[in-house]
CSV table of C-alpha atoms in Angstrom, one decimal:
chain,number,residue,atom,x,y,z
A,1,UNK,CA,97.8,153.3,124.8
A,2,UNK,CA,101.5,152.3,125.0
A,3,UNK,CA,101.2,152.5,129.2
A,4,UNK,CA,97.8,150.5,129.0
A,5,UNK,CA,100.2,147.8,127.5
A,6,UNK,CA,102.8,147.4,129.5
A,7,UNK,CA,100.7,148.0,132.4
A,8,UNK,CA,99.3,144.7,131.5
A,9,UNK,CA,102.4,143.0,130.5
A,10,UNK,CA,103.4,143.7,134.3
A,11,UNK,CA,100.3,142.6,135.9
A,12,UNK,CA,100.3,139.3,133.5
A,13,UNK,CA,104.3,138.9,135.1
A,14,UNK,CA,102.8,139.2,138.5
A,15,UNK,CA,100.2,137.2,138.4
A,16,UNK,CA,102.3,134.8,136.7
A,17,UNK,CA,105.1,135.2,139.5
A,18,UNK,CA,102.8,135.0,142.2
A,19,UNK,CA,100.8,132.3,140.8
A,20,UNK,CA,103.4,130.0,139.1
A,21,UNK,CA,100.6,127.1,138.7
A,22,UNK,CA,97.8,129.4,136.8
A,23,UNK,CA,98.4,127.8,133.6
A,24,UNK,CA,96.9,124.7,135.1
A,25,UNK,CA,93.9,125.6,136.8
A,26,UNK,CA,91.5,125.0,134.2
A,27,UNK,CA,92.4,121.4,133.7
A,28,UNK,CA,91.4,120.7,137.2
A,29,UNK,CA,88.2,122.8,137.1
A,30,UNK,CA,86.2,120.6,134.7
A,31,UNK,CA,87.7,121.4,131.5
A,32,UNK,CA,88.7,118.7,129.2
A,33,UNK,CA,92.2,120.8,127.9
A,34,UNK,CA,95.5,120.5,129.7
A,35,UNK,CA,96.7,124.5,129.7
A,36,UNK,CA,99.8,123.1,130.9
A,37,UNK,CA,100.7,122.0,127.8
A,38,UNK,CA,99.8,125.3,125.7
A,39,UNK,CA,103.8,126.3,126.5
A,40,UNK,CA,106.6,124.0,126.7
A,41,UNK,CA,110.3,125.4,127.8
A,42,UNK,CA,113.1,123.8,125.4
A,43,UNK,CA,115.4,121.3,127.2
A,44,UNK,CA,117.8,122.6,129.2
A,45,UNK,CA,121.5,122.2,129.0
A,46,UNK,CA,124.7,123.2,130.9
A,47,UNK,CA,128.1,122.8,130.1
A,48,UNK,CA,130.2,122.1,133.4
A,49,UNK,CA,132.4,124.7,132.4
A,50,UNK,CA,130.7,127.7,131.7
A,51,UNK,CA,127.3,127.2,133.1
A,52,UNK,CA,125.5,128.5,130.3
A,53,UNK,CA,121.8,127.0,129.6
A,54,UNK,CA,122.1,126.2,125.3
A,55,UNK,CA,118.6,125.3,124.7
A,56,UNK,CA,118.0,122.5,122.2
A,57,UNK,CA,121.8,121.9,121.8
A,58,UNK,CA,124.4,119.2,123.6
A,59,UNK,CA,127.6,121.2,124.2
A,60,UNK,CA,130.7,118.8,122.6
A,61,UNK,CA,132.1,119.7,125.7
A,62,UNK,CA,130.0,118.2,128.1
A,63,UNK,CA,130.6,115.0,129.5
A,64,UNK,CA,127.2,114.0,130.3
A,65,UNK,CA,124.7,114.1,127.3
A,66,UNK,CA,120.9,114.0,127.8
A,67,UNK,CA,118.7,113.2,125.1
A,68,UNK,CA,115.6,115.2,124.5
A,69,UNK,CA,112.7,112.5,124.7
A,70,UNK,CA,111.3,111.3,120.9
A,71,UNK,CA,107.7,112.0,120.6
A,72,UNK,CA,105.9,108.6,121.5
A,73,UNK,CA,104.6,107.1,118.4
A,74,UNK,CA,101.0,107.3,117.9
A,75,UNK,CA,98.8,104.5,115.8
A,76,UNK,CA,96.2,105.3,113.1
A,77,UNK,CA,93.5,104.5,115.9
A,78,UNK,CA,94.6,107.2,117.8
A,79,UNK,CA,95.2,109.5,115.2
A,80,UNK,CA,91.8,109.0,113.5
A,81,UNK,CA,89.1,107.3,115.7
A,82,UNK,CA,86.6,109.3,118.2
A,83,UNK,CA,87.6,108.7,121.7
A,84,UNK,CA,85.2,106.5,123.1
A,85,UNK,CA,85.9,104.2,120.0
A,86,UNK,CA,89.6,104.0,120.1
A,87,UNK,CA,89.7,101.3,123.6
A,88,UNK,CA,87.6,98.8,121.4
A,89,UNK,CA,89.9,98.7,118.4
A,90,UNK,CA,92.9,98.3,121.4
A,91,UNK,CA,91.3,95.4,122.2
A,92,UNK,CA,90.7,94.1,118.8
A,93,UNK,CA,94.5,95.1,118.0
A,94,UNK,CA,93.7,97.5,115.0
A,95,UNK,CA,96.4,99.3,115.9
A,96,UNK,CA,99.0,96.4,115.4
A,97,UNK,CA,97.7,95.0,112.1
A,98,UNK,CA,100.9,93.3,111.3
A,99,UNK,CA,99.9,90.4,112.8
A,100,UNK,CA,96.5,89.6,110.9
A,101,UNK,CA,98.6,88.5,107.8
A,102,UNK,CA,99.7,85.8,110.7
A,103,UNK,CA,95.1,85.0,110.8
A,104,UNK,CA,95.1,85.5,107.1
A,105,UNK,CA,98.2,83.7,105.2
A,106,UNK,CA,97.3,80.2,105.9
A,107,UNK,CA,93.6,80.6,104.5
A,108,UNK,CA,94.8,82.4,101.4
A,109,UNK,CA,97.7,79.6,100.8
A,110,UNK,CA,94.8,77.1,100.5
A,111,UNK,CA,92.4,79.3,98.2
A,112,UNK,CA,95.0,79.4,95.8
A,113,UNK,CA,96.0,75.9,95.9
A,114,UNK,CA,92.2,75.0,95.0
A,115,UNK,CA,92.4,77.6,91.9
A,116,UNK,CA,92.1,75.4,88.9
A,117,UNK,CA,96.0,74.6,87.4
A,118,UNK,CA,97.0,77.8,84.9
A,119,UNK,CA,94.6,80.0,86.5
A,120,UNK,CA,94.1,83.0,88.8
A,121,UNK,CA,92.8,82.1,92.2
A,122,UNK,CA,89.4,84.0,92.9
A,123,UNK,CA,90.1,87.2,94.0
A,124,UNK,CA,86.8,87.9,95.8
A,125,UNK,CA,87.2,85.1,98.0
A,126,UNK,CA,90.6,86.0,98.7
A,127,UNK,CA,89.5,89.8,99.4
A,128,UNK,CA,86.6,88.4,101.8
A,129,UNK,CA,89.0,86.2,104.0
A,130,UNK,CA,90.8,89.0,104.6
A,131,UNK,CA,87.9,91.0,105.7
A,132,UNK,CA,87.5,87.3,108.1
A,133,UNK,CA,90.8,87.4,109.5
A,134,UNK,CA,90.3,90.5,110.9
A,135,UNK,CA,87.0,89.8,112.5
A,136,UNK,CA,88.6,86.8,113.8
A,137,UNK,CA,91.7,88.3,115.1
A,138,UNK,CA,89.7,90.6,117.0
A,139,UNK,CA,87.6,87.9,118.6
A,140,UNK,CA,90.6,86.0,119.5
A,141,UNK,CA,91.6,88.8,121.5
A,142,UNK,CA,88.9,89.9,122.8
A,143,UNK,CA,88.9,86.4,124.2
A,144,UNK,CA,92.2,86.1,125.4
A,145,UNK,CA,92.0,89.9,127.2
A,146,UNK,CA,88.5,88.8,128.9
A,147,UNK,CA,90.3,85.8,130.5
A,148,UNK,CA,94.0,87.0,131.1
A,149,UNK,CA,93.1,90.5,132.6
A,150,UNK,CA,94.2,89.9,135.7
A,151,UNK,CA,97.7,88.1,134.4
A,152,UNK,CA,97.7,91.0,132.1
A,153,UNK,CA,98.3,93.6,135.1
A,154,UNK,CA,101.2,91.2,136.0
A,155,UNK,CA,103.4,91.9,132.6
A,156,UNK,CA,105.1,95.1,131.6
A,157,UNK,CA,103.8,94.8,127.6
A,158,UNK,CA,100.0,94.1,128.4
A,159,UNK,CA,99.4,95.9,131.5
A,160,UNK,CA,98.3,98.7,129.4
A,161,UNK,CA,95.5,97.0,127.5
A,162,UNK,CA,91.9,98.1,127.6
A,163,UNK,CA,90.5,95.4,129.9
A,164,UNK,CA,93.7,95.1,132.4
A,165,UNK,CA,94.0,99.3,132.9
A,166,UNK,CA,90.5,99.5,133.4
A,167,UNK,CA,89.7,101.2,130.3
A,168,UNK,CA,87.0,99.3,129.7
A,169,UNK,CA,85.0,97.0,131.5
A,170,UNK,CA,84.4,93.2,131.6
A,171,UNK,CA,81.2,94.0,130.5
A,172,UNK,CA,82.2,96.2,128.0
A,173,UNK,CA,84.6,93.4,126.3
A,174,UNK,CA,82.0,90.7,126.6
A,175,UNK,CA,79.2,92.8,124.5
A,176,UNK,CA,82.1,93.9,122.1
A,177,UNK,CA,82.8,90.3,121.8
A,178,UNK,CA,79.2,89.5,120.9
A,179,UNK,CA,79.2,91.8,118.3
A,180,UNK,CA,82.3,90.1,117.2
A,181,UNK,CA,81.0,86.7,117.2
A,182,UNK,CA,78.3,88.1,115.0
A,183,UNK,CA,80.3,90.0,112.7
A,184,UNK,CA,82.1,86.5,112.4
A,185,UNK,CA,78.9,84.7,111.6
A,186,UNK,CA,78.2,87.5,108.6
A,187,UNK,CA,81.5,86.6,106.8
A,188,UNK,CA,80.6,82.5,107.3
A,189,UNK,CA,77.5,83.4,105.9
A,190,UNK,CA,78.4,84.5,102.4
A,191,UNK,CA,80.6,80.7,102.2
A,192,UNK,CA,78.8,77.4,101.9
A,193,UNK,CA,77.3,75.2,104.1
A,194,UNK,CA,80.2,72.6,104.8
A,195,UNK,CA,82.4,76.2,105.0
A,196,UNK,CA,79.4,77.5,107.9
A,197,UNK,CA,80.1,74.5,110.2
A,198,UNK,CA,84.0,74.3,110.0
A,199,UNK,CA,83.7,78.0,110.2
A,200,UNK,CA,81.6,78.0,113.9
A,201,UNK,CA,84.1,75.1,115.2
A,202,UNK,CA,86.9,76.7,114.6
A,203,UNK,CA,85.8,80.0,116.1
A,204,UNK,CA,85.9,77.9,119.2
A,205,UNK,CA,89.1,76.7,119.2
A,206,UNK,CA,90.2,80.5,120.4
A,207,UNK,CA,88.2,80.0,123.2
A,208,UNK,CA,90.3,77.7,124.4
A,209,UNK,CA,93.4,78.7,124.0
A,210,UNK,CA,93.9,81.3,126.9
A,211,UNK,CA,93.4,78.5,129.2
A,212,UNK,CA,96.3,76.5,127.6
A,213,UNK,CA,98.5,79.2,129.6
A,214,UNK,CA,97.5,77.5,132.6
A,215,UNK,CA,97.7,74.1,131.7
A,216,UNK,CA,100.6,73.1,129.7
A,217,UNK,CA,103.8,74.4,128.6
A,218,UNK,CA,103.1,74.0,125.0
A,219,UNK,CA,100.4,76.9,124.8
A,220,UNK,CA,102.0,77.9,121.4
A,221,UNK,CA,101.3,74.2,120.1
A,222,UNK,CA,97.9,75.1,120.6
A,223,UNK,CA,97.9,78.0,119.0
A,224,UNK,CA,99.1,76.6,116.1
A,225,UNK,CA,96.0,74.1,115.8
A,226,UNK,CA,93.7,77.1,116.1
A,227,UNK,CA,95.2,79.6,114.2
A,228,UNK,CA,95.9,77.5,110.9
A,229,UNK,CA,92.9,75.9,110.2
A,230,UNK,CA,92.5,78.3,107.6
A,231,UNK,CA,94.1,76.0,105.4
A,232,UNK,CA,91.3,73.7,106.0
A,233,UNK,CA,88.3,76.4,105.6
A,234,UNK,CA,89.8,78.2,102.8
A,235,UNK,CA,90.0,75.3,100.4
A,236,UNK,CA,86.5,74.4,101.6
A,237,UNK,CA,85.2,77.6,100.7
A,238,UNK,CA,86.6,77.0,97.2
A,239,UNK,CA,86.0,73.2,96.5
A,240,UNK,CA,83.7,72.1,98.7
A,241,UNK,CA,85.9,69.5,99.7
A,242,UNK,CA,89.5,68.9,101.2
A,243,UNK,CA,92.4,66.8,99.3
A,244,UNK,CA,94.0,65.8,102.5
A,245,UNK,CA,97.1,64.7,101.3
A,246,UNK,CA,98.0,68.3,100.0
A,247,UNK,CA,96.5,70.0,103.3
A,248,UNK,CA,97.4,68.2,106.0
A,249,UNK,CA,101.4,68.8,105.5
A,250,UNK,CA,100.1,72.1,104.7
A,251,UNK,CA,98.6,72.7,108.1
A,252,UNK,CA,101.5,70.6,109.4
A,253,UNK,CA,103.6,73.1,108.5
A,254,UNK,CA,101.6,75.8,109.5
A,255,UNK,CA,101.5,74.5,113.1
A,256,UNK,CA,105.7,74.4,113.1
A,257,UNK,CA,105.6,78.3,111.5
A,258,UNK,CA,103.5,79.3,114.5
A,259,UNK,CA,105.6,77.4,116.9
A,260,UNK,CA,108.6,79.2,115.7
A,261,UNK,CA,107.0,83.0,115.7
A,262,UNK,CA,104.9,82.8,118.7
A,263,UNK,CA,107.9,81.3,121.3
A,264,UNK,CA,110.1,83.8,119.3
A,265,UNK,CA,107.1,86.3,120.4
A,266,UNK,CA,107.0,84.4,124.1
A,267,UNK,CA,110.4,84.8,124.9
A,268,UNK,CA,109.5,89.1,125.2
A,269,UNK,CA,107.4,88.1,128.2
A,270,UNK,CA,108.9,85.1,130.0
A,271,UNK,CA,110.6,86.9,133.2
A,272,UNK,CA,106.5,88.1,133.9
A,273,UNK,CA,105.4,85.1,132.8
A,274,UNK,CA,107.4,83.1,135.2
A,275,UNK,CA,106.0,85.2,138.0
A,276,UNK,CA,102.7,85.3,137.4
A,277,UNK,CA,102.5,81.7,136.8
A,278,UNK,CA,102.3,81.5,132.9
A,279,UNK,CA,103.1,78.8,130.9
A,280,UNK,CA,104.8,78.9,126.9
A,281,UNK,CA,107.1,77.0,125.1
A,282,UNK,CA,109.7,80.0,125.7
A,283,UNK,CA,110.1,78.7,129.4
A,284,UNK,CA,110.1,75.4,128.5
A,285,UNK,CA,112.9,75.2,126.1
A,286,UNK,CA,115.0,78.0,127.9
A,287,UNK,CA,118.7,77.9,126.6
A,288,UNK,CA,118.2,75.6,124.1
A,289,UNK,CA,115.3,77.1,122.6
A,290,UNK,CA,116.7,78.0,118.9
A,291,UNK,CA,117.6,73.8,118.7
A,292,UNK,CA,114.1,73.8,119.1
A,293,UNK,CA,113.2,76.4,116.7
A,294,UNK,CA,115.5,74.6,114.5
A,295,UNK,CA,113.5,71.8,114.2
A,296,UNK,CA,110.5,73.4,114.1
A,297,UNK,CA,111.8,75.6,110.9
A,298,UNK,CA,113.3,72.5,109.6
A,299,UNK,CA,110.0,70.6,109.8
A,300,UNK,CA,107.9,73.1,108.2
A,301,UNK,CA,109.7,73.5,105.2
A,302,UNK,CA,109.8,69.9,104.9
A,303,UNK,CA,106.1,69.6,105.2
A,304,UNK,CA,105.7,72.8,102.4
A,305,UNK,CA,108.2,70.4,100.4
A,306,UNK,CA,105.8,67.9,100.2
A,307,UNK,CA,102.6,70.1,100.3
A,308,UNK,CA,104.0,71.2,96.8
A,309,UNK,CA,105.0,67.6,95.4
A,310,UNK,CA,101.4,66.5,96.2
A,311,UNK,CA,100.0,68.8,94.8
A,312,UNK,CA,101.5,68.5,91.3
A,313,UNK,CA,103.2,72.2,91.7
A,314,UNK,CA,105.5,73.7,88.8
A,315,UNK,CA,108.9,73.9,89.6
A,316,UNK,CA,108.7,78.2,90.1
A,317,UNK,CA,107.3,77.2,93.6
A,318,UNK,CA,110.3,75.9,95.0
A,319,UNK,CA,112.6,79.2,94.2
A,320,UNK,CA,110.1,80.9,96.8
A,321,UNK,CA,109.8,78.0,99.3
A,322,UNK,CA,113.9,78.4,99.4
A,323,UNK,CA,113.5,82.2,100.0
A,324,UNK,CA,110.9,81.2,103.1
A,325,UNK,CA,113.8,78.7,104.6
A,326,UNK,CA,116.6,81.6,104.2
A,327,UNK,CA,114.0,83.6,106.0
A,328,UNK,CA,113.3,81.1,108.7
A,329,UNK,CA,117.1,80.4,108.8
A,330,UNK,CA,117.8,84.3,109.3
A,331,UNK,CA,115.2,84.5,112.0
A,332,UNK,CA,116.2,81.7,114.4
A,333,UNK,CA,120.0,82.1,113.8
A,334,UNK,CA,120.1,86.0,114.2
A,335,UNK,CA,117.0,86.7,117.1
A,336,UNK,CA,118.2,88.0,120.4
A,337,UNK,CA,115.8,86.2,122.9
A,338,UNK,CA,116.7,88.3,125.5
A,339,UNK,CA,115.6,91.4,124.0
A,340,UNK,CA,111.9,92.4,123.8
A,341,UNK,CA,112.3,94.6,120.9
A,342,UNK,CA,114.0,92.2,118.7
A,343,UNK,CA,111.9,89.5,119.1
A,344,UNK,CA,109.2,91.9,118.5
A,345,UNK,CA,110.3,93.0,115.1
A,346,UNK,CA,111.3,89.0,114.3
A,347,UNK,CA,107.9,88.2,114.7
A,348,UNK,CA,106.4,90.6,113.1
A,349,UNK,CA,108.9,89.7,109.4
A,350,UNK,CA,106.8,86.8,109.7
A,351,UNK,CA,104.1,88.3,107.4
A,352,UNK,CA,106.8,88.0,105.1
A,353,UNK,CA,107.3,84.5,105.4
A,354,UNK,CA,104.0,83.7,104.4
A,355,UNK,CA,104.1,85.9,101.3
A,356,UNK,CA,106.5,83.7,100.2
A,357,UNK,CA,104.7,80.8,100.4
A,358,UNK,CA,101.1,82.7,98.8
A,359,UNK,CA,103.8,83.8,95.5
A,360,UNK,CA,105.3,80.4,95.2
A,361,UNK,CA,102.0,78.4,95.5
A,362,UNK,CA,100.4,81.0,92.7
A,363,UNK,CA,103.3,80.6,90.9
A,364,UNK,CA,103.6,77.1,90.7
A,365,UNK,CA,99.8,76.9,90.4
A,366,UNK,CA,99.8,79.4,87.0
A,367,UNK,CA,103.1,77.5,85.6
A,368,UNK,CA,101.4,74.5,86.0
């Protein structure tokens, strides 16, 4: 018994010796495992000195140090979804659900400006726009993927996207964006009538702004129209009407917020952009884009100044509305716009922003 063992272990070494790629054959014969991966070596190390291989260990001695690679980071989409599920919630950014509150904040600031004075906003509305904004998020880009797939191939961050790697198909998006636009037309459904129409209209603002790229240099401007009319619908939903004096600086504001995140969020992609012919306010202003951002920052508080005044708001509102400037302030005096990674993370702090504004309307609205 002992010989039949090592008589195998030998013929296993020769095989292996003699066929160094054997691990890998199956992956290239129809099988959907890589048997390359069943056995990875540590990383390797020598010292200059001695060398001596110390696996999974940097000598101090060494003058040149190389990192063992950090496991890529994996979302909950690819954690949990099925395969041939997981390129459709790419496309409607599940995986990065940061920026929704961006969708969501501006339609919950206005549901809980209509709640009566000393009392709770309705929670069920609040809980079913935010079941909205993420139907509309997705449809937004959907949208913008369908029409910037071939400018997507251009830029480092989105050539990796469903529709630009050829993931999925243009066909594929457009009948994932139909299911969307129905999805979309559920959630308007359970609102009232005036809520239906404002609803449908400003579902078609998104279809517009992907073209913006190509026609002016204020794309983000744009943006900032579509993505805060919210504030409008939200209020509607509640009221059935709009008290424009309190919404208009409301959405106001909300356009300057956006201006300030998205060319924040621009300025990750402005060496492709410049190449493949793509407009945003993060080219346009170049160097002196944070006096820009100033202004913008400065402007929106302003406008949430006067949101609260008109709306008869208790004073606890205004503690909060300070804590949204210092956050503003922090963002635009401490982003580095010439790296991708920290404008990333600034734009994404700026679900926080709007947090701030949701707890000092509530407040002020309950103290009132």
């Amino acid at each position: 018994m002992a010989y039949f063992y090592r008589g195998s272990a030998i013929s296993l070494l020769q095989h292996r010796v003699l066929h160094p790629n054997a691990l890998q054959s199956r992956a290239f014969c129809g099988s959907t495992r890589d048997f390359s991966r069943v056995y990875r070596a540590p990383a390797t190390r020598r010292t200059p000195e001695e060398g001596v291989s110390i696996h999974g260990k940097v000598s101090a001695s060494s003058p040149e140090r190389v990192q063992e690679e950090s496991p890529p980071t994996t979302s909950w989409v690819e954690r949990w979804l099925p395969a041939a599920a997981r390129p459709y919630a790419m496309l409607a950014r599940l995986h990065k659900p940061d920026a929704i509150w961006l969708y969501t904040w501006p339609c919950l600031w206005s549901i809980a400006m209509a709640a009566e004075k000393a009392e709770l906003p309705d929670m069920k509305m609040l809980a079913l726009f935010g079941f909205g904004s993420v139907i509309l998020r997705g449809v937004a880009c959907t949208v913008n993927d369908l029409l910037d797939r071939d400018i997507d191939k251009k830029v480092e961050r989105t050539k990796s996207r469903p529709l630009a790697s050829g993931a999925l198909t243009p066909a594929h998006g457009f009948y994932f964006l139909v299911f969307q636009v129905l999805l979309w037309l559920g959630f308007l459904l359970q609102l009232n009538n005036q809520s239906l129409i404002m609803g449908t209209l400003w579902l078609v603002l998104f279809f517009f702004y992907p073209l913006m790229k190509r026609l002016t240099h204020w794309p983000q401007a744009f943006l900032g129209f579509a993505m805060n009319c919210g504030v409008f619908l939200g209020s509607t939903a509640v009221k059935g009407s709009l008290d424009y004096a309190v919404l208009l600086p409301m959405y106001f504001a909300g356009i300057c917020w956006t201006l300030v995140y998205d060319t924040i969020y621009a300025h990750q992609d402005k060496t492709d952009d410049l190449k493949a012919g793509v407009k945003s306010t993060a080219l346009n202003f170049g160097d002196n884009t944070k006096y820009w951002l100033s202004g913008f920052g400065a402007a929106c508080i302003s406008s949430l100044a006067l949101t609260g005044y008109n709306a008869h708001l208790a004073w606890q509102y205004y503690p909060f509305l300070a804590a949204a400037a210092g956050h503003l302030t922090w963002q635009v005096s401490t982003v580095d716009l010439s790296n991708k990674s920290d404008c990333n993370s600034k734009f994404v702090s700026n679900k926080w922003f709007g947090a701030f504004i949701f707890g000092g309307i509530l407040c002020g609205v309950l103290a009132s």
